[in-house]
């Protein structure tokens, strides 16, 4: 199974990254990957319809925030921390720190 | 003329701020305020329809990124840098630094 297309590190676009992060479900998924490393496409305890979730994962992937590993029919996503840090130093880290105290994955806010 | 409502510093929401910054025109306006301080509601050299621009300013204001000063019929906007820094340390600064080399105000990208 082919892996979905991902932008090269040099092609990462700041506006696309910020747009991708500017949604409560997507920011929750990013926090989950930051905490757990690899995350399956349907993480438990996430009260979001599967089709909606697929769309969120697509936006994260196309913005260059995630890398996808295919294993059979399953997909596993990780954060492209090194690429993001190289291109936009400090941006993801400060956002994750700012998100930590008050955001919560899976509340569907 | 009353000033438009702005969220209190304690009520700033990270997702709303990231959503507001995740647009090329709005990020351009934020960069302009970062460079020039106070900016009028219709800055020169900005090839964006006035109604579209009003909507962008509204989103920036409602997310807590800008403060608005009314002078007659004109409005002047500034960044709420201290409030943003207190609430989300480093986030705006790293984003402005990352945006500096490759983004450009007024290209309507």
Short mmCIF file of C-alpha atoms in Angstrom, two decimals:
data_model
loop_
_atom_site.label_atom_id
_atom_site.label_comp_id
_atom_site.label_asym_id
_atom_site.label_seq_id
_atom_site.Cartn_x
_atom_site.Cartn_y
_atom_site.Cartn_z
CA UNK A 1 0.00 0.00 0.00
CA UNK A 2 1.49 3.30 -1.04
CA UNK A 3 2.08 5.97 1.55
CA UNK A 4 0.11 9.20 1.16
CA UNK A 5 1.98 12.16 -0.30
CA UNK A 6 3.64 14.50 2.18
CA UNK A 7 5.28 17.86 1.41
CA UNK A 8 9.05 18.03 1.53
CA UNK A 9 10.56 19.82 4.52
CA UNK A 10 11.67 22.71 2.32
CA UNK A 11 8.12 23.16 1.04
CA UNK A 12 6.45 23.48 4.46
CA UNK A 13 4.26 26.57 4.57
CA UNK A 14 3.78 28.46 7.84
CA UNK A 15 0.22 29.57 7.07
CA UNK A 16 -0.79 25.99 6.22
CA UNK A 17 0.76 24.73 9.46
CA UNK A 18 -1.01 27.39 11.56
CA UNK A 19 -4.29 26.71 9.78
CA UNK A 20 -3.89 22.99 10.51
CA UNK A 21 -3.18 23.67 14.19
CA UNK A 22 -6.05 26.16 14.52
CA UNK A 23 -8.71 23.53 15.16
CA UNK A 24 -9.44 21.88 18.52
CA UNK A 25 -9.55 18.31 17.20
CA UNK A 26 -6.38 18.68 15.13
CA UNK A 27 -4.52 20.40 17.96
CA UNK A 28 -5.67 17.54 20.18
CA UNK A 29 -4.27 14.97 17.74
CA UNK A 30 -0.97 16.86 17.60
CA UNK A 31 -0.79 16.87 21.40
CA UNK A 32 -1.55 13.14 21.42
CA UNK A 33 1.32 12.46 18.98
CA UNK A 34 3.62 14.72 21.01
CA UNK A 35 2.83 12.64 24.10
CA UNK A 36 2.58 9.14 22.64
CA UNK A 37 4.81 9.21 19.56
CA UNK A 38 3.01 7.12 16.95
CA UNK A 39 -0.79 7.30 16.94
CA UNK A 40 -3.28 5.16 15.02
CA UNK A 41 -5.73 6.81 12.64
CA UNK A 42 -8.59 6.05 15.06
CA UNK A 43 -7.21 6.67 18.53
CA UNK A 44 -9.41 5.46 21.42
CA UNK A 45 -11.45 7.86 23.55
CA UNK A 46 -11.82 10.28 20.65
CA UNK A 47 -15.46 11.15 20.12
CA UNK A 48 -15.19 12.27 16.50
CA UNK A 49 -16.85 10.59 13.46
CA UNK A 50 -14.39 8.52 11.42
CA UNK A 51 -14.92 10.52 8.23
CA UNK A 52 -14.36 13.79 10.09
CA UNK A 53 -11.23 12.34 11.62
CA UNK A 54 -9.91 11.25 8.19
CA UNK A 55 -10.33 14.81 6.99
CA UNK A 56 -8.43 16.17 10.00
CA UNK A 57 -5.59 13.69 9.43
CA UNK A 58 -5.48 14.71 5.75
CA UNK A 59 -5.15 18.40 6.65
CA UNK A 60 -2.38 17.59 9.14
CA UNK A 61 -0.54 15.45 6.58
CA UNK A 62 -0.89 17.91 3.69
CA UNK A 63 0.38 20.77 5.86
CA UNK A 64 3.47 18.71 6.63
CA UNK A 65 2.79 18.28 10.35
CA UNK A 66 2.55 14.48 10.24
CA UNK A 67 4.31 11.54 8.66
CA UNK A 68 2.22 8.46 7.84
CA UNK A 69 3.22 4.80 8.06
CA UNK A 70 0.93 2.25 6.38
CA UNK A 71 0.66 -1.23 7.88
CA UNK A 72 -1.93 -3.30 6.03
CA UNK A 73 -5.09 -1.22 6.10
CA UNK A 74 -4.03 0.68 9.18
CA UNK A 75 -2.24 4.02 9.24
CA UNK A 76 0.04 5.29 11.97
CA UNK A 77 0.93 8.94 12.28
CA UNK A 78 3.86 10.71 13.89
CA UNK A 79 4.80 14.37 14.23
CA UNK A 80 7.47 15.66 11.84
CA UNK A 81 9.12 17.48 14.73
CA UNK A 82 12.58 17.76 13.18
CA UNK A 83 11.26 19.10 9.87
CA UNK A 84 9.00 21.60 11.62
CA UNK A 85 11.74 22.70 14.01
CA UNK A 86 14.22 23.16 11.16
CA UNK A 87 11.78 25.19 9.11
CA UNK A 88 9.98 27.14 11.87
CA UNK A 89 12.22 27.09 14.96
CA UNK A 90 10.35 27.07 18.24
CA UNK A 91 6.87 27.35 16.75
CA UNK A 92 5.56 23.84 17.47
CA UNK A 93 7.29 23.66 20.85
CA UNK A 94 5.85 26.92 22.16
CA UNK A 95 2.39 25.97 20.87
CA UNK A 96 2.52 22.56 22.58
CA UNK A 97 3.62 24.19 25.82
CA UNK A 98 0.86 26.80 25.58
CA UNK A 99 -1.71 24.08 24.81
CA UNK A 100 -0.71 21.82 27.66
CA UNK A 101 -2.58 23.24 30.65
CA UNK A 102 -5.99 23.91 29.20
CA UNK A 103 -6.64 21.86 26.05
CA UNK A 104 -8.00 18.32 26.17
CA UNK A 105 -8.11 15.67 23.48
CA UNK A 106 -11.45 14.12 22.69
CA UNK A 107 -13.83 16.65 24.10
CA UNK A 108 -14.90 17.64 20.61
CA UNK A 109 -14.94 21.31 21.52
CA UNK B 1 -17.91 55.86 19.11
CA UNK B 2 -17.70 52.76 21.23
CA UNK B 3 -14.75 50.44 20.85
CA UNK B 4 -15.46 46.93 19.57
CA UNK B 5 -15.52 44.16 22.15
CA UNK B 6 -12.24 42.35 22.76
CA UNK B 7 -11.73 39.23 24.87
CA UNK B 8 -9.99 39.67 28.22
CA UNK B 9 -6.40 38.43 28.42
CA UNK B 10 -7.45 35.55 30.65
CA UNK B 11 -10.02 34.43 28.10
CA UNK B 12 -7.64 34.19 25.12
CA UNK B 13 -8.00 30.82 23.41
CA UNK B 14 -5.00 29.22 21.72
CA UNK B 15 -7.03 27.50 18.99
CA UNK B 16 -8.76 30.77 18.11
CA UNK B 17 -5.41 32.57 17.96
CA UNK B 18 -3.87 29.88 15.71
CA UNK B 19 -6.96 29.87 13.49
CA UNK B 20 -6.72 33.65 13.18
CA UNK B 21 -3.01 33.46 12.25
CA UNK B 22 -3.57 30.59 9.79
CA UNK B 23 -4.52 32.82 6.88
CA UNK B 24 -2.09 34.67 4.58
CA UNK B 25 -3.87 38.04 4.73
CA UNK B 26 -4.31 37.95 8.50
CA UNK B 27 -0.73 36.83 9.09
CA UNK B 28 0.34 39.68 6.81
CA UNK B 29 -1.66 42.18 8.89
CA UNK B 30 -0.08 40.82 12.07
CA UNK B 31 3.38 41.20 10.55
CA UNK B 32 2.51 44.75 9.53
CA UNK B 33 1.43 45.64 13.08
CA UNK B 34 4.57 43.97 14.45
CA UNK B 35 6.67 46.19 12.19
CA UNK B 36 4.74 49.46 12.26
CA UNK B 37 2.95 49.42 15.61
CA UNK B 38 -0.46 50.96 14.98
CA UNK B 39 -2.06 50.18 11.61
CA UNK B 40 -5.16 51.72 10.02
CA UNK B 41 -8.07 49.48 9.04
CA UNK B 42 -7.25 50.02 5.35
CA UNK B 43 -3.46 49.96 5.11
CA UNK B 44 -2.02 51.07 1.74
CA UNK B 45 -0.63 48.59 -0.79
CA UNK B 46 -2.99 45.87 0.39
CA UNK B 47 -4.87 44.39 -2.54
CA UNK B 48 -7.81 43.00 -0.58
CA UNK B 49 -11.47 44.12 -0.87
CA UNK B 50 -12.58 46.34 2.01
CA UNK B 51 -15.35 43.98 3.14
CA UNK B 52 -12.94 41.04 3.15
CA UNK B 53 -10.47 43.10 5.12
CA UNK B 54 -13.13 44.05 7.68
CA UNK B 55 -13.84 40.37 8.20
CA UNK B 56 -10.15 39.62 8.70
CA UNK B 57 -9.83 42.44 11.25
CA UNK B 58 -12.91 41.10 13.07
CA UNK B 59 -11.39 37.61 13.33
CA UNK B 60 -8.11 39.08 14.61
CA UNK B 61 -9.94 41.21 17.18
CA UNK B 62 -12.29 38.46 18.37
CA UNK B 63 -9.38 36.05 18.82
CA UNK B 64 -7.69 38.63 21.05
CA UNK B 65 -4.74 39.33 18.76
CA UNK B 66 -5.53 43.01 18.23
CA UNK B 67 -6.63 46.00 20.21
CA UNK B 68 -8.72 48.63 18.41
CA UNK B 69 -8.65 52.40 18.85
CA UNK B 70 -11.52 54.41 17.31
CA UNK B 71 -10.84 57.94 16.06
CA UNK B 72 -13.90 59.39 14.37
CA UNK B 73 -14.88 56.87 11.73
CA UNK B 74 -11.38 55.44 11.49
CA UNK B 75 -10.07 52.45 13.39
CA UNK B 76 -6.46 51.82 14.34
CA UNK B 77 -5.24 48.39 15.35
CA UNK B 78 -2.28 47.26 17.43
CA UNK B 79 -1.02 43.84 18.46
CA UNK B 80 -1.83 42.74 22.02
CA UNK B 81 1.74 41.50 22.39
CA UNK B 82 1.87 41.60 26.19
CA UNK B 83 -1.44 39.76 26.60
CA UNK B 84 -0.46 37.12 24.05
CA UNK B 85 3.00 36.68 25.55
CA UNK B 86 1.59 36.35 29.06
CA UNK B 87 -0.97 33.78 27.99
CA UNK B 88 1.03 31.86 25.34
CA UNK B 89 4.74 32.53 25.98
CA UNK B 90 6.87 32.58 22.86
CA UNK B 91 4.10 31.63 20.44
CA UNK B 92 3.65 34.95 18.62
CA UNK B 93 7.37 35.73 18.65
CA UNK B 94 8.42 32.41 17.10
CA UNK B 95 5.65 32.70 14.49
CA UNK B 96 6.72 36.24 13.54
CA UNK B 97 10.34 35.12 13.25
CA UNK B 98 9.35 32.12 11.13
CA UNK B 99 7.16 34.31 8.91
CA UNK B 100 9.77 36.98 8.36
CA UNK B 101 11.86 35.59 5.49
CA UNK B 102 9.23 34.27 3.16
CA UNK B 103 5.86 35.89 3.78
CA UNK B 104 4.86 39.20 2.21
CA UNK B 105 2.00 41.55 3.03
CA UNK B 106 -0.33 42.53 0.24
CA UNK B 107 0.36 39.82 -2.29
CA UNK B 108 -3.04 38.29 -1.59
CA UNK B 109 -1.62 34.78 -1.66
#
